[in-house]
PDB file of C-alpha atoms in Angstrom:
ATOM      1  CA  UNK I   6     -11.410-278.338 172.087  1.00  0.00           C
ATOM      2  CA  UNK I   7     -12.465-282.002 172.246  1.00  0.00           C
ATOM      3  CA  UNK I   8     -13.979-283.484 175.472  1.00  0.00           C
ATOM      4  CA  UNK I   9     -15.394-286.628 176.521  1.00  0.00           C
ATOM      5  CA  UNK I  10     -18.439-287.307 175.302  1.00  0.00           C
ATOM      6  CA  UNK I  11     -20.619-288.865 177.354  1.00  0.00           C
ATOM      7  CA  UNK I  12     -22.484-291.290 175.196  1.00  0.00           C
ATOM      8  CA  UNK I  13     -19.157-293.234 174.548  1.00  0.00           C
ATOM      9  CA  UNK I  14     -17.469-292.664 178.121  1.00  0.00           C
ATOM     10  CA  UNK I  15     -14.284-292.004 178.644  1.00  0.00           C
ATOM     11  CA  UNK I  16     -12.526-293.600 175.846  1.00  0.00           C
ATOM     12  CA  UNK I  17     -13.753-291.213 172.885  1.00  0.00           C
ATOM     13  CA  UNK I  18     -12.351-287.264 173.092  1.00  0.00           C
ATOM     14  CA  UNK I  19     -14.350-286.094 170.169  1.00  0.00           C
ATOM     15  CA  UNK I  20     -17.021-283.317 170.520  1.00  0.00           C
ATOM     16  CA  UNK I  21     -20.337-284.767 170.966  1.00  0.00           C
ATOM     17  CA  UNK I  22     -23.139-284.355 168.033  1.00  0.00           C
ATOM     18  CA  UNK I  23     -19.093-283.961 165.687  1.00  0.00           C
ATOM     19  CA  UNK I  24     -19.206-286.867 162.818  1.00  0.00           C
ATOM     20  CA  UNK I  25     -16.060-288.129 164.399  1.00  0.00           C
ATOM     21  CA  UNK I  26     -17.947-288.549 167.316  1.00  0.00           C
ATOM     22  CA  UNK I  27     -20.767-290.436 166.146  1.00  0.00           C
ATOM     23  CA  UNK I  28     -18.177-292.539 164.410  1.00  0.00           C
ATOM     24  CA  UNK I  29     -16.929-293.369 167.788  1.00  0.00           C
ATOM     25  CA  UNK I  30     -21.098-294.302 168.884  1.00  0.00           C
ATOM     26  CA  UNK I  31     -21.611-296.486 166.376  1.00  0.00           C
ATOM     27  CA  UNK I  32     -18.597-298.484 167.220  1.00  0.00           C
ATOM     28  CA  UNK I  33     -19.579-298.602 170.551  1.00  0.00           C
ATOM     29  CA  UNK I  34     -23.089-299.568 169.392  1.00  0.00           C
ATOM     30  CA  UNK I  35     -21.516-302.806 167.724  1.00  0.00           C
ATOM     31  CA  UNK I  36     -19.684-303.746 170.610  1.00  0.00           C
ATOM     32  CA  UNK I  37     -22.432-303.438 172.955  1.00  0.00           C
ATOM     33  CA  UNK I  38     -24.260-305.522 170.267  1.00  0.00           C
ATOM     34  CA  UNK I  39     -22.046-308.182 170.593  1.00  0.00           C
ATOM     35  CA  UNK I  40     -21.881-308.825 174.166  1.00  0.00           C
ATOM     36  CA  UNK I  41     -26.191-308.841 173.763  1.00  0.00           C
ATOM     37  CA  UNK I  42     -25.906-311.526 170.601  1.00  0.00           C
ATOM     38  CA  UNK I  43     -22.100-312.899 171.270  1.00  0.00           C
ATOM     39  CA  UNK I  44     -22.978-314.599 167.451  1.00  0.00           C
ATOM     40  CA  UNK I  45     -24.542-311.770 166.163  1.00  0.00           C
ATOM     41  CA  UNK I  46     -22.429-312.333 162.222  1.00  0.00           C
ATOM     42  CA  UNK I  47     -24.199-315.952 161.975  1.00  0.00           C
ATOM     43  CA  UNK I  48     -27.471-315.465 163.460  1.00  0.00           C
ATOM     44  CA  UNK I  49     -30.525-315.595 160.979  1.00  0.00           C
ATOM     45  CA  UNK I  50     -34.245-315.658 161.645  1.00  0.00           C
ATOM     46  CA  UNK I  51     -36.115-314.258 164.716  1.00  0.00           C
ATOM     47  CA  UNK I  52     -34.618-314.949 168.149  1.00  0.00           C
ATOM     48  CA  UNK I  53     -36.068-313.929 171.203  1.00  0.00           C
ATOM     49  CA  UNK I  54     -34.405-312.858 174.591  1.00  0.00           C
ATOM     50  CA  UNK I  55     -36.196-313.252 178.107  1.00  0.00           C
ATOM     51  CA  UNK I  56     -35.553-311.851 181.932  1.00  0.00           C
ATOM     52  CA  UNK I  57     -38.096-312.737 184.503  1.00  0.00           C
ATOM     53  CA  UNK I  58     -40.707-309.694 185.213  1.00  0.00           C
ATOM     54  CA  UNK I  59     -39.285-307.942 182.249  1.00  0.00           C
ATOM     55  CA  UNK I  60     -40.564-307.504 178.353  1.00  0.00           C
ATOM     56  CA  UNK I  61     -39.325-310.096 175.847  1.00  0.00           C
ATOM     57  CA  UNK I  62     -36.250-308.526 173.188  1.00  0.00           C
ATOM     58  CA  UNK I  63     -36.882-309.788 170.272  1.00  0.00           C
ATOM     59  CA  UNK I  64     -34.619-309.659 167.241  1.00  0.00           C
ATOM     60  CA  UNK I  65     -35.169-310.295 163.791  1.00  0.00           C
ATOM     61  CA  UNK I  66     -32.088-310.464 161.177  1.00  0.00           C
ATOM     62  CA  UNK I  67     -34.320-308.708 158.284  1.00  0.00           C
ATOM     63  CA  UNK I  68     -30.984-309.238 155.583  1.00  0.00           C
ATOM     64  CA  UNK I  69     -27.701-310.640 155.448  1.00  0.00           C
ATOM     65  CA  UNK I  70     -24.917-309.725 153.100  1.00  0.00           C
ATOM     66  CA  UNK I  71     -21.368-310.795 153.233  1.00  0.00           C
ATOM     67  CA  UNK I  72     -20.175-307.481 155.471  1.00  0.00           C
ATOM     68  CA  UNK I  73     -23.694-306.185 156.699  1.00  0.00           C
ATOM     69  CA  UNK I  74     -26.465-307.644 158.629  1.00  0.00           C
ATOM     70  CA  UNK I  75     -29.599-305.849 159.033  1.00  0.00           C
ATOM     71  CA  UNK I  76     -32.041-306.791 161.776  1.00  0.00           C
ATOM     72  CA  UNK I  77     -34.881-304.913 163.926  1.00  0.00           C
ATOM     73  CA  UNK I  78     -34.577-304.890 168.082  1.00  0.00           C
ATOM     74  CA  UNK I  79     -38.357-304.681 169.841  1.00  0.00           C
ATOM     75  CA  UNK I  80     -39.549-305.391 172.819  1.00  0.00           C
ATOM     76  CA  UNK I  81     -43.599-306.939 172.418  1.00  0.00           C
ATOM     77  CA  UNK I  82     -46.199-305.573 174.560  1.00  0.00           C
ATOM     78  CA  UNK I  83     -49.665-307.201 175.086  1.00  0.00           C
ATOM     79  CA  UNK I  84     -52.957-305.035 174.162  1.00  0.00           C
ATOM     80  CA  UNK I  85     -56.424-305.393 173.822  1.00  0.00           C
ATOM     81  CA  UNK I  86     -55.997-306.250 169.972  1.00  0.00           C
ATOM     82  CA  UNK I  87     -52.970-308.187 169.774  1.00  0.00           C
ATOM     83  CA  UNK I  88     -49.150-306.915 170.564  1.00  0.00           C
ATOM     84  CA  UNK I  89     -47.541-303.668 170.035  1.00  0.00           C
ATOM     85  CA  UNK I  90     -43.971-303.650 169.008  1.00  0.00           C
ATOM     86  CA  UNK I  91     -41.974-300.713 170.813  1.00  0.00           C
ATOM     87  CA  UNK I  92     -39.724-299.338 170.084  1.00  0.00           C
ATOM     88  CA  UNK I  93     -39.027-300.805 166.708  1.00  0.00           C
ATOM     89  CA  UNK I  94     -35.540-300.004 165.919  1.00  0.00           C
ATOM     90  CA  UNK I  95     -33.991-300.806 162.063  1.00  0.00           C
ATOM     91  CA  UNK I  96     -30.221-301.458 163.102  1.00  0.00           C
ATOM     92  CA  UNK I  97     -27.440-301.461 160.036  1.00  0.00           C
ATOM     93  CA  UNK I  98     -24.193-303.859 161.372  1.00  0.00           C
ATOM     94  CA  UNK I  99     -20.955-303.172 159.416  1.00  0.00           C
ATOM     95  CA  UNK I 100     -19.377-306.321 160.261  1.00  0.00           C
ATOM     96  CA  UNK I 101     -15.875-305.476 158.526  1.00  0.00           C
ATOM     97  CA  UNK I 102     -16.122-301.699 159.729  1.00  0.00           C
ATOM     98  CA  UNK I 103     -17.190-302.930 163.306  1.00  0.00           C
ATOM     99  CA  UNK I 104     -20.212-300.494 163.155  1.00  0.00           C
ATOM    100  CA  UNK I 105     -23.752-300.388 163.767  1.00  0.00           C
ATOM    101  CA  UNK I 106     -25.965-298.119 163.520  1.00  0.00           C
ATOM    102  CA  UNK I 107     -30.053-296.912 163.604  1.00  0.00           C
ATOM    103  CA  UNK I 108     -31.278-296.867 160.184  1.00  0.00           C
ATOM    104  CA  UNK I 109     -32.988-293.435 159.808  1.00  0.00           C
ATOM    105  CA  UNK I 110     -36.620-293.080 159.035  1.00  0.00           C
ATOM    106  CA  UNK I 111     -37.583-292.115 155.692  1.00  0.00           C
ATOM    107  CA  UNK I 112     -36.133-289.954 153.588  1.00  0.00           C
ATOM    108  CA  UNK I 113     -32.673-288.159 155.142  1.00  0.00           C
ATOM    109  CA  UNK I 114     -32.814-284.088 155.681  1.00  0.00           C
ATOM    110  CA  UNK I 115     -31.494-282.268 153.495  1.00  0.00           C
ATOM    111  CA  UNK I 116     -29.885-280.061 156.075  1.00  0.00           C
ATOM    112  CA  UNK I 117     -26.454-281.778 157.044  1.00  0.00           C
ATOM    113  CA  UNK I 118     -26.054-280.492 160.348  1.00  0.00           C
ATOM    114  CA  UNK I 119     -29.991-281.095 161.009  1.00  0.00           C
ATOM    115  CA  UNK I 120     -28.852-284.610 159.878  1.00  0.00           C
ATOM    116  CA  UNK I 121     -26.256-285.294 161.887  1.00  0.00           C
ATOM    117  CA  UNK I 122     -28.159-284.447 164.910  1.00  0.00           C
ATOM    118  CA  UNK I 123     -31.229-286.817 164.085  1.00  0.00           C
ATOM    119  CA  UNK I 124     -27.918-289.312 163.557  1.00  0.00           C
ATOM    120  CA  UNK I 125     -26.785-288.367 166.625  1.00  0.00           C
ATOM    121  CA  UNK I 126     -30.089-288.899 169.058  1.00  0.00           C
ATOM    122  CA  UNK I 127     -31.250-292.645 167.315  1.00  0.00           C
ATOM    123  CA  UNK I 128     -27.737-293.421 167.943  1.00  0.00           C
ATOM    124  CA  UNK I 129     -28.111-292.319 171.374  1.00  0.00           C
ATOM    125  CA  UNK I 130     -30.892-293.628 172.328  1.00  0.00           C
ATOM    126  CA  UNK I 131     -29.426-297.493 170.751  1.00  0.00           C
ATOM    127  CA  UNK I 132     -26.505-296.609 173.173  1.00  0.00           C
ATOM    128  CA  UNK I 133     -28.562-296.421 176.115  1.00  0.00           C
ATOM    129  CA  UNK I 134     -31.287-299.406 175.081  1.00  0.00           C
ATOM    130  CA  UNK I 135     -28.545-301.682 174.668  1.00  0.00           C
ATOM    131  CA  UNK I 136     -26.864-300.786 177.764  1.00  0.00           C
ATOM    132  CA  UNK I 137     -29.733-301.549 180.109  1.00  0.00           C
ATOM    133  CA  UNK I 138     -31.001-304.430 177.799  1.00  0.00           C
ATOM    134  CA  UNK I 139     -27.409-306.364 178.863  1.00  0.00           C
ATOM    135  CA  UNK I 140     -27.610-304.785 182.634  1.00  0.00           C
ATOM    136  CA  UNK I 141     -30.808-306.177 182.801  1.00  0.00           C
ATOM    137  CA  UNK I 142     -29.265-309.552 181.384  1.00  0.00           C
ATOM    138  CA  UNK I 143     -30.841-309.941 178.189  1.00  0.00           C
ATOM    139  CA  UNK I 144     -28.354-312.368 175.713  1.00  0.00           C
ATOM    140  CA  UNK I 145     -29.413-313.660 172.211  1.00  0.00           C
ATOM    141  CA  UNK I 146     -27.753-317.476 171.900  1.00  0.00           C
ATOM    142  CA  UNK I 147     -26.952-318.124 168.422  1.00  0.00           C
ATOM    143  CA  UNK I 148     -28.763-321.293 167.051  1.00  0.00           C
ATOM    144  CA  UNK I 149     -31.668-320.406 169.171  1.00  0.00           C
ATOM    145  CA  UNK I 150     -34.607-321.304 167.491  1.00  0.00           C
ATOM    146  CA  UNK I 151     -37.683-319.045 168.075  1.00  0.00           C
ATOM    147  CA  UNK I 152     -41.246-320.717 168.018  1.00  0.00           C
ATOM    148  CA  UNK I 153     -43.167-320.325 164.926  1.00  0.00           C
ATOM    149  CA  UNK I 154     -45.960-318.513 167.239  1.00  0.00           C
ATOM    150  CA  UNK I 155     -43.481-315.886 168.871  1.00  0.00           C
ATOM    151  CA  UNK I 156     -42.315-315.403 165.720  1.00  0.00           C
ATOM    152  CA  UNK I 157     -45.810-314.744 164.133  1.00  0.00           C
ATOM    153  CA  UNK I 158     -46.545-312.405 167.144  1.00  0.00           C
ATOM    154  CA  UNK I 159     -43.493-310.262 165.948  1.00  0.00           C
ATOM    155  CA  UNK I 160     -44.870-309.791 162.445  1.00  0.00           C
ATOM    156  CA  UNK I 161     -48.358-309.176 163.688  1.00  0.00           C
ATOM    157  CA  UNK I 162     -47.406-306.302 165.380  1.00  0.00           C
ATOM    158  CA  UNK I 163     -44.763-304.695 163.177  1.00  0.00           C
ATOM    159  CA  UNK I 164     -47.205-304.972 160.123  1.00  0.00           C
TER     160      UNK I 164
END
């Protein structure tokens, strides 16, 4: 029997870790996207995101084609020997599907149901990131430029 599933609230009765059900995440997963970068089909380049006392959101548009965008979401943190990007999340947008989801690491199990569940906790874990990252009032404005030195910081550490 179908339930709630609690990644997606109350809206989605599919089982959760079902396909149907991560179907339902990464739509949810593009709409919380959008309310984060309201412009998110026409933004390009690396934008940044700030809140007072918290980590800079960073996100870089990595390829655009006419129905999918694919960009990265990090936060930077300061160390010793430059920045460390973390987490460092490879996000696929559908733009015609209205989906978006975490692009796996690697190679993908050959195990489908081992699959679905690796699917199934990236996903997650976008769900809840972007959830706090707009409570905590982080917004992308399309057209905002990023300075070439944030910018370089951002490949520094992801290289």
């Amino acid at each position: 029997m179908a339930r709630a599933c609690p990644a997606l609230g109350d809206y989605a009765l599919q089982p959760p870790g079902s396909f149907a059900g991560l179907m339902g995440l990464y739509g949810h997963n593009w709409r919380q996207l959008l309310v984060l970068a309201p412009g998110l089909a026409e933004l390009s380049g690396v934008l940044v995101a700030e809140v007072p006392g918290l980590p800079p959101l960073y996100l870089r548009v990595r390829e655009r084609t006419p129905y999918t965008t694919r960009l990265l979401l990090t936060h930077l943190f300061p160390e010793a020997d430059g920045w460390r990007a973390d987490p460092a999340l490879p996000v696929r947008v559908y733009h015609d599907a209205r989906l978006a989801e975490v692009e796996p690491p690697g190679r993908t199990a050959r195990n489908p149901r081992w699959a679905l569940e690796q699917r199934w906790r990236l996903n997650h874990f976008l769900d809840r990131w972007l959830a706090y990252s707009i409570a905590s009032g982080y917004r992308f404005a399309a057209g905002a430029a990023v300075e070439a030195a944030a910018a370089e910081r951002l490949e520094a550490a992801l290289a």
